mmCIF file of C-alpha atoms in Angstrom:
data_model
loop_
_atom_site.group_PDB
_atom_site.id
_atom_site.type_symbol
_atom_site.label_atom_id
_atom_site.label_comp_id
_atom_site.label_asym_id
_atom_site.label_seq_id
_atom_site.Cartn_x
_atom_site.Cartn_y
_atom_site.Cartn_z
ATOM 1 C CA MET A 12 163.577 11.967 109.327
ATOM 2 C CA ALA A 13 161.808 15.313 109.640
ATOM 3 C CA VAL A 14 158.127 15.615 108.863
ATOM 4 C CA PRO A 15 158.212 19.309 107.746
ATOM 5 C CA GLY A 16 160.198 18.297 104.659
ATOM 6 C CA GLU A 17 157.579 15.671 103.895
ATOM 7 C CA ALA A 18 154.755 18.110 104.660
ATOM 8 C CA GLN A 19 156.198 20.641 102.225
ATOM 9 C CA ALA A 20 156.213 18.035 99.476
ATOM 10 C CA VAL A 21 152.619 17.192 100.334
ATOM 11 C CA SER A 22 151.407 20.771 100.100
ATOM 12 C CA ALA A 23 153.314 21.328 96.862
ATOM 13 C CA MET A 24 151.614 18.328 95.257
ATOM 14 C CA VAL A 25 148.246 19.186 96.872
ATOM 15 C CA LEU A 26 147.642 15.603 97.880
ATOM 16 C CA PRO A 27 144.388 14.820 99.692
ATOM 17 C CA ASN A 28 146.301 13.217 102.568
ATOM 18 C CA ALA A 29 147.679 16.599 103.705
ATOM 19 C CA THR A 30 144.664 17.183 105.952
ATOM 20 C CA LEU A 31 145.309 13.875 107.731
ATOM 21 C CA LEU A 32 148.857 14.901 108.585
ATOM 22 C CA GLU A 33 147.630 18.291 109.817
ATOM 23 C CA GLU A 34 145.063 16.597 112.065
ATOM 24 C CA LEU A 35 147.693 14.254 113.504
ATOM 25 C CA LEU A 36 150.119 17.066 114.316
ATOM 26 C CA GLU A 37 147.558 19.666 115.420
ATOM 27 C CA LYS A 38 147.469 18.349 118.989
ATOM 28 C CA TYR A 39 151.239 18.931 119.276
ATOM 29 C CA MET A 40 151.273 22.450 117.801
ATOM 30 C CA ASP A 41 150.582 24.534 120.933
ATOM 31 C CA GLU A 42 153.709 24.633 123.085
ATOM 32 C CA ASP A 43 151.699 26.275 125.870
ATOM 33 C CA GLY A 44 148.967 23.627 125.716
ATOM 34 C CA GLU A 45 148.248 20.910 128.256
ATOM 35 C CA TRP A 46 150.117 18.182 126.335
ATOM 36 C CA TRP A 47 153.446 20.092 126.238
ATOM 37 C CA ILE A 48 153.159 21.292 129.834
ATOM 38 C CA ALA A 49 152.506 17.743 131.050
ATOM 39 C CA LYS A 50 155.560 16.321 129.250
ATOM 40 C CA GLN A 51 159.187 16.785 130.189
ATOM 41 C CA ARG A 52 161.515 17.690 127.316
ATOM 42 C CA GLY A 53 162.967 14.185 127.030
ATOM 43 C CA LYS A 54 159.561 12.430 127.200
ATOM 44 C CA ARG A 55 157.583 14.000 124.352
ATOM 45 C CA ALA A 56 157.065 10.722 122.548
ATOM 46 C CA ILE A 57 153.990 10.562 120.340
ATOM 47 C CA THR A 58 151.493 7.757 120.764
ATOM 48 C CA ASP A 59 152.077 4.462 118.961
ATOM 49 C CA SER A 60 148.875 4.908 116.965
ATOM 50 C CA ASP A 61 149.846 8.413 115.797
ATOM 51 C CA MET A 62 153.353 7.281 114.898
ATOM 52 C CA GLN A 63 152.017 4.348 112.884
ATOM 53 C CA SER A 64 149.529 6.607 111.086
ATOM 54 C CA ILE A 65 152.288 9.055 110.142
ATOM 55 C CA LEU A 66 154.594 6.285 108.944
ATOM 56 C CA ASP A 67 151.788 4.680 106.928
ATOM 57 C CA LEU A 68 151.020 8.046 105.336
ATOM 58 C CA HIS A 69 154.717 8.603 104.648
ATOM 59 C CA ASN A 70 155.024 5.251 102.872
ATOM 60 C CA LYS A 71 151.858 5.925 100.853
ATOM 61 C CA LEU A 72 153.076 9.371 99.754
ATOM 62 C CA ARG A 73 156.455 7.990 98.689
ATOM 63 C CA GLY A 74 154.630 5.883 96.125
ATOM 64 C CA GLN A 75 153.023 9.025 94.657
ATOM 65 C CA VAL A 76 156.247 10.965 94.178
ATOM 66 C CA TYR A 77 157.589 11.414 90.654
ATOM 67 C CA PRO A 78 160.250 10.612 89.775
ATOM 68 C CA PRO A 79 160.352 7.786 92.315
ATOM 69 C CA ALA A 80 163.138 7.709 94.881
ATOM 70 C CA SER A 81 165.783 5.229 93.814
ATOM 71 C CA ASN A 82 168.992 5.630 95.751
ATOM 72 C CA MET A 83 169.957 6.675 99.232
ATOM 73 C CA GLU A 84 171.117 9.536 101.362
ATOM 74 C CA TYR A 85 172.383 9.500 104.913
ATOM 75 C CA MET A 86 172.591 11.538 108.064
ATOM 76 C CA VAL A 87 175.678 11.635 110.271
ATOM 77 C CA VAL A 88 174.978 11.717 113.999
ATOM 78 C CA TRP A 89 176.930 11.909 117.239
ATOM 79 C CA ALA A 90 177.935 8.468 118.437
ATOM 80 C CA THR A 91 176.088 8.992 121.728
ATOM 81 C CA SER A 92 172.358 8.707 120.956
ATOM 82 C CA SER A 93 170.591 5.832 122.741
ATOM 83 C CA ARG A 94 166.861 6.601 122.534
ATOM 84 C CA ILE A 95 164.848 4.276 120.346
ATOM 85 C CA GLY A 96 161.591 5.030 118.551
ATOM 86 C CA CYS A 97 159.977 8.342 117.572
ATOM 87 C CA ALA A 98 159.325 11.631 119.350
ATOM 88 C CA ILE A 99 158.129 15.079 118.362
ATOM 89 C CA ASN A 100 159.724 18.472 118.835
ATOM 90 C CA LEU A 101 158.810 22.072 118.086
ATOM 91 C CA CYS A 102 161.104 24.642 116.466
ATOM 92 C CA HIS A 103 159.979 28.287 116.528
ATOM 93 C CA ASN A 104 161.797 29.192 113.292
ATOM 94 C CA MET A 105 162.951 26.278 111.128
ATOM 95 C CA ASN A 106 164.781 26.881 107.838
ATOM 96 C CA ILE A 107 163.306 24.451 105.279
ATOM 97 C CA TRP A 108 165.070 24.747 101.919
ATOM 98 C CA GLY A 109 165.363 28.518 102.255
ATOM 99 C CA GLN A 110 161.901 29.124 103.706
ATOM 100 C CA ILE A 111 161.392 30.032 107.386
ATOM 101 C CA TRP A 112 158.602 27.960 108.961
ATOM 102 C CA PRO A 113 157.344 29.439 112.273
ATOM 103 C CA LYS A 114 156.443 26.967 115.036
ATOM 104 C CA ALA A 115 157.293 23.889 112.954
ATOM 105 C CA VAL A 116 156.395 20.556 114.552
ATOM 106 C CA TYR A 117 158.604 17.730 113.377
ATOM 107 C CA LEU A 118 158.967 14.005 113.957
ATOM 108 C CA VAL A 119 162.353 12.494 114.798
ATOM 109 C CA CYS A 120 162.867 8.737 114.612
ATOM 110 C CA ASN A 121 165.813 6.607 115.681
ATOM 111 C CA TYR A 122 165.580 2.906 114.932
ATOM 112 C CA SER A 123 169.184 1.774 115.381
ATOM 113 C CA PRO A 124 170.884 3.592 118.252
ATOM 114 C CA LYS A 125 174.072 2.405 119.918
ATOM 115 C CA TYR A 126 174.084 2.278 123.692
ATOM 116 C CA GLU A 127 176.889 2.077 126.258
ATOM 117 C CA CYS A 128 176.008 -0.224 129.146
ATOM 118 C CA PRO A 129 177.656 0.263 132.543
ATOM 119 C CA ALA A 130 179.146 -2.553 134.596
ATOM 120 C CA GLY A 131 176.996 -4.460 137.094
ATOM 121 C CA CYS A 132 173.755 -4.751 135.130
ATOM 122 C CA LEU A 133 173.465 -8.439 135.947
ATOM 123 C CA ASP A 134 172.462 -7.464 139.486
ATOM 124 C CA SER A 135 169.922 -4.890 138.332
ATOM 125 C CA LYS A 136 166.229 -5.321 139.201
ATOM 126 C CA ALA A 137 165.297 -4.292 135.641
ATOM 127 C CA LYS A 138 163.186 -6.799 133.713
ATOM 128 C CA VAL A 139 163.823 -8.535 130.417
ATOM 129 C CA ILE A 140 160.828 -9.637 128.343
ATOM 130 C CA GLY A 141 161.389 -12.153 125.579
ATOM 131 C CA SER A 142 164.255 -14.048 123.932
ATOM 132 C CA VAL A 143 166.151 -12.881 120.834
ATOM 133 C CA HIS A 144 163.343 -10.378 120.180
ATOM 134 C CA TYR A 145 162.798 -8.313 123.312
ATOM 135 C CA GLU A 146 159.748 -6.254 124.268
ATOM 136 C CA MET A 147 160.351 -2.495 124.249
ATOM 137 C CA GLN A 148 160.017 -2.172 128.035
ATOM 138 C CA SER A 149 162.984 -4.506 128.556
ATOM 139 C CA SER A 150 166.319 -3.332 129.920
ATOM 140 C CA ILE A 151 168.683 -2.969 126.961
ATOM 141 C CA CYS A 152 171.742 -3.904 128.995
ATOM 142 C CA LYS A 153 170.231 -6.968 130.712
ATOM 143 C CA ALA A 154 168.820 -8.085 127.348
ATOM 144 C CA ALA A 155 172.352 -7.831 125.926
ATOM 145 C CA ILE A 156 173.677 -10.029 128.756
ATOM 146 C CA HIS A 157 170.770 -12.455 128.272
ATOM 147 C CA TYR A 158 171.526 -12.670 124.539
ATOM 148 C CA GLY A 159 175.231 -13.222 125.229
ATOM 149 C CA ILE A 160 176.853 -10.237 123.540
ATOM 150 C CA LEU A 161 177.881 -8.592 126.845
ATOM 151 C CA ASP A 162 178.994 -9.781 130.251
ATOM 152 C CA ASN A 163 178.632 -8.011 133.586
ATOM 153 C CA GLU A 164 181.531 -5.700 132.737
ATOM 154 C CA GLY A 165 179.303 -3.704 130.362
ATOM 155 C CA GLY A 166 180.157 -2.308 126.932
ATOM 156 C CA TRP A 167 178.583 -1.039 123.728
ATOM 157 C CA VAL A 168 175.368 -2.506 122.302
ATOM 158 C CA ASP A 169 173.739 -1.991 118.919
ATOM 159 C CA VAL A 170 169.940 -1.721 119.275
ATOM 160 C CA THR A 171 167.600 -2.242 116.307
ATOM 161 C CA ARG A 172 163.850 -1.721 116.416
ATOM 162 C CA GLN A 173 162.032 -4.686 114.874
ATOM 163 C CA GLY A 174 158.355 -3.683 114.889
ATOM 164 C CA ARG A 175 155.496 -5.517 116.577
ATOM 165 C CA LYS A 176 155.698 -9.175 117.623
ATOM 166 C CA ASN A 177 152.694 -11.267 118.618
ATOM 167 C CA TYR A 178 154.355 -12.860 121.650
ATOM 168 C CA PHE A 179 157.633 -13.042 123.620
ATOM 169 C CA ILE A 180 159.124 -16.284 124.948
ATOM 170 C CA LYS A 181 160.724 -16.538 128.391
ATOM 171 C CA SER A 182 164.082 -18.248 128.882
ATOM 172 C CA TYR A 183 167.060 -18.430 131.247
ATOM 173 C CA ARG A 184 170.377 -17.485 129.652
ATOM 174 C CA ASN A 185 173.715 -16.233 130.935
ATOM 175 C CA GLY A 186 172.411 -15.649 134.450
ATOM 176 C CA VAL A 187 169.332 -13.682 133.369
ATOM 177 C CA GLN A 188 165.754 -14.979 133.569
ATOM 178 C CA SER A 189 163.546 -13.312 130.980
ATOM 179 C CA ILE A 190 159.755 -13.031 131.208
ATOM 180 C CA GLY A 191 157.237 -14.348 128.691
ATOM 181 C CA LYS A 192 154.460 -12.183 127.288
ATOM 182 C CA TYR A 193 151.614 -13.375 125.057
ATOM 183 C CA GLN A 194 150.432 -10.002 123.863
ATOM 184 C CA SER A 195 151.361 -7.980 120.775
ATOM 185 C CA ALA A 196 153.974 -5.282 121.430
ATOM 186 C CA ASN A 197 156.873 -3.464 119.784
ATOM 187 C CA SER A 198 160.224 -5.220 119.910
ATOM 188 C CA PHE A 199 163.965 -4.731 119.473
ATOM 189 C CA THR A 200 167.067 -6.871 118.995
ATOM 190 C CA VAL A 201 170.606 -6.360 120.262
ATOM 191 C CA SER A 202 173.939 -7.027 118.578
ATOM 192 C CA LYS A 203 177.605 -6.248 119.057
ATOM 193 C CA VAL A 204 178.792 -2.813 118.007
ATOM 194 C CA THR A 205 181.312 -3.180 115.228
ATOM 195 C CA VAL A 206 183.763 -0.327 114.689
ATOM 196 C CA GLN A 207 185.444 0.109 111.331
ATOM 197 C CA ALA A 208 188.354 2.449 110.701
ATOM 198 C CA ILE A 209 187.890 4.348 107.431
ATOM 199 C CA THR A 210 189.744 6.935 105.366
ATOM 200 C CA CYS A 211 188.783 10.536 104.685
ATOM 201 C CA GLU A 212 187.569 9.452 101.220
ATOM 202 C CA THR A 213 185.284 6.564 102.325
ATOM 203 C CA THR A 214 181.616 6.989 101.361
ATOM 204 C CA VAL A 215 178.425 5.289 102.575
ATOM 205 C CA GLU A 216 178.007 3.896 99.057
ATOM 206 C CA GLN A 217 181.277 2.005 99.585
ATOM 207 C CA LEU A 218 180.819 1.173 103.272
ATOM 208 C CA CYS A 219 177.247 -0.113 103.443
ATOM 209 C CA PRO A 220 175.287 0.108 100.166
ATOM 210 C CA PHE A 221 171.574 0.690 100.618
ATOM 211 C CA GLN A 222 169.404 -2.397 101.116
ATOM 212 C CA LYS A 223 165.694 -2.549 101.849
ATOM 213 C CA PRO A 224 164.202 -2.129 104.372
ATOM 214 C CA ALA A 225 167.325 -0.298 105.595
ATOM 215 C CA SER A 226 171.075 -0.686 105.787
ATOM 216 C CA HIS A 227 172.562 -1.135 109.229
ATOM 217 C CA CYS A 228 175.930 0.579 109.007
ATOM 218 C CA PRO A 229 178.804 -0.112 111.411
ATOM 219 C CA ARG A 230 180.152 2.600 113.677
ATOM 220 C CA VAL A 231 183.117 4.222 111.967
ATOM 221 C CA TYR A 232 186.256 5.855 113.261
ATOM 222 C CA CYS A 233 187.409 8.856 111.267
ATOM 223 C CA PRO A 234 191.117 9.734 111.121
ATOM 224 C CA HIS A 235 192.452 13.205 111.854
ATOM 225 C CA ASN A 236 193.014 16.006 109.344
ATOM 226 C CA CYS A 237 190.130 15.155 106.995
ATOM 227 C CA MET A 238 189.585 18.895 106.514
ATOM 228 C CA GLN A 239 192.799 18.870 104.495
ATOM 229 C CA ALA A 240 191.688 15.991 102.240
ATOM 230 C CA ASN A 241 191.317 16.727 98.521
ATOM 231 C CA PRO A 242 187.688 17.900 98.049
ATOM 232 C CA HIS A 243 187.631 16.365 94.550
ATOM 233 C CA TYR A 244 188.178 12.901 96.042
ATOM 234 C CA ALA A 245 186.399 13.507 99.368
ATOM 235 C CA ARG A 246 183.290 15.405 98.289
ATOM 236 C CA VAL A 247 180.580 16.653 100.648
ATOM 237 C CA ILE A 248 177.155 17.024 99.016
ATOM 238 C CA GLY A 249 174.356 18.472 101.134
ATOM 239 C CA THR A 250 173.823 20.065 104.520
ATOM 240 C CA ARG A 251 172.785 18.028 107.575
ATOM 241 C CA ILE A 252 171.544 15.320 105.212
ATOM 242 C CA TYR A 253 174.107 14.196 102.658
ATOM 243 C CA SER A 254 174.251 12.194 99.448
ATOM 244 C CA ASP A 255 175.671 8.701 99.880
ATOM 245 C CA ILE A 256 178.605 9.530 97.584
ATOM 246 C CA SER A 257 179.845 12.102 100.116
ATOM 247 C CA SER A 258 182.890 11.525 102.283
ATOM 248 C CA ILE A 259 181.587 10.270 105.640
ATOM 249 C CA CYS A 260 184.322 11.938 107.684
ATOM 250 C CA ARG A 261 184.307 15.298 105.896
ATOM 251 C CA ALA A 262 180.499 15.334 106.093
ATOM 252 C CA ALA A 263 180.814 14.628 109.828
ATOM 253 C CA VAL A 264 183.157 17.597 110.253
ATOM 254 C CA HIS A 265 180.849 19.761 108.129
ATOM 255 C CA ALA A 266 177.883 18.741 110.300
ATOM 256 C CA GLY A 267 179.801 19.436 113.509
ATOM 257 C CA VAL A 268 179.634 15.819 114.649
ATOM 258 C CA VAL A 269 183.429 15.510 114.953
ATOM 259 C CA ARG A 270 186.306 17.941 114.741
ATOM 260 C CA ASN A 271 189.410 17.738 112.575
ATOM 261 C CA GLN A 272 190.994 15.486 115.208
ATOM 262 C CA GLY A 273 188.654 12.679 114.076
ATOM 263 C CA GLY A 274 186.556 10.344 116.189
ATOM 264 C CA TYR A 275 183.606 7.971 116.216
ATOM 265 C CA VAL A 276 180.656 8.560 113.893
ATOM 266 C CA ASP A 277 177.356 6.749 113.381
ATOM 267 C CA VAL A 278 175.722 6.829 109.960
ATOM 268 C CA MET A 279 171.927 6.658 109.659
ATOM 269 C CA PRO A 280 170.384 5.911 106.213
ATOM 270 C CA VAL A 281 167.336 8.070 105.438
ATOM 271 C CA ASP A 282 165.109 8.605 102.422
ATOM 272 C CA LYS A 283 166.502 10.237 99.292
ATOM 273 C CA ARG A 284 166.018 13.966 98.796
ATOM 274 C CA LYS A 285 165.462 15.737 95.488
ATOM 275 C CA VAL A 286 167.491 18.733 96.674
ATOM 276 C CA TYR A 287 170.830 18.901 98.483
ATOM 277 C CA VAL A 288 171.790 22.339 99.795
ATOM 278 C CA ALA A 289 175.325 23.702 99.623
ATOM 279 C CA SER A 290 176.780 25.536 102.614
ATOM 280 C CA PHE A 291 179.985 26.486 104.413
ATOM 281 C CA GLN A 292 180.194 25.019 107.896
ATOM 282 C CA ASN A 293 183.081 24.277 110.248
ATOM 283 C CA GLY A 294 185.710 25.078 107.629
ATOM 284 C CA ILE A 295 184.257 22.881 104.850
ATOM 285 C CA TYR A 296 182.317 23.879 101.743
ATOM 286 C CA SER A 297 179.606 21.407 100.717
ATOM 287 C CA GLU A 298 178.127 21.062 97.238
ATOM 288 C CA SER A 299 174.497 21.275 96.128
ATOM 289 C CA SER A 300 172.498 18.723 94.148
ATOM 290 C CA GLU A 301 173.319 20.683 90.988
ATOM 291 C CA SER A 302 176.784 19.098 91.083
ATOM 292 C CA LEU A 303 175.395 15.551 90.817
#
């Protein structure tokens, strides 16, 4: 999710909430300011209160959009991201639907990353807080061992953010003693990473139809030579963010996530867009929303 797209819709509709969003992001606008200087590139996470305010505003504005959003779009991402939660970034010249926005501040959220755990985590000093639902400061890999989906040999873990929980219960499972905590905090759950082999024509609509609050799609493995697939049967609609009737694998090649040799792809459902932009990238032409 990128806030500039949402902010553009806000300014176009001249909603009174636009000033609130500007106030929230103003502190992050100056790249030379104290906040940016104090934060390393990988640690520019916004505060929980600011993130919640932005998400609340986002949900409120969605209810004021006409026509209302009804179906789904998705974003293809590299199968390597493991950070969970939201962070902000600054782009000096961002292209938003044909307009160049200087010094655009945008919010990036990842609620369901997949994480590769190394071997030997059972002996780690890292803490685990909770049972089933784990507090956000917990070690992902030790929580996965505690829950029973991994052993000490390591492996892939699916991580899903679950929002705030009022308390976390301690327990001893699979050689790991977790800690109890009787204070409200953000939480996550862990599950096994399922990998599904698909064809060049498979779409998100077929693989994991949209369900509220969000679909949790399996990791997919794309075959080779999807660039040569028939574009009438393996359509790509959009750029960076794609309609859910697009071919997952051809969209992944178009986005630069995988090459024509194929590979692993994660699919992240995001809110529907009114406009999908056509482009030519990595040897594939994508269609615009006019073709829908």
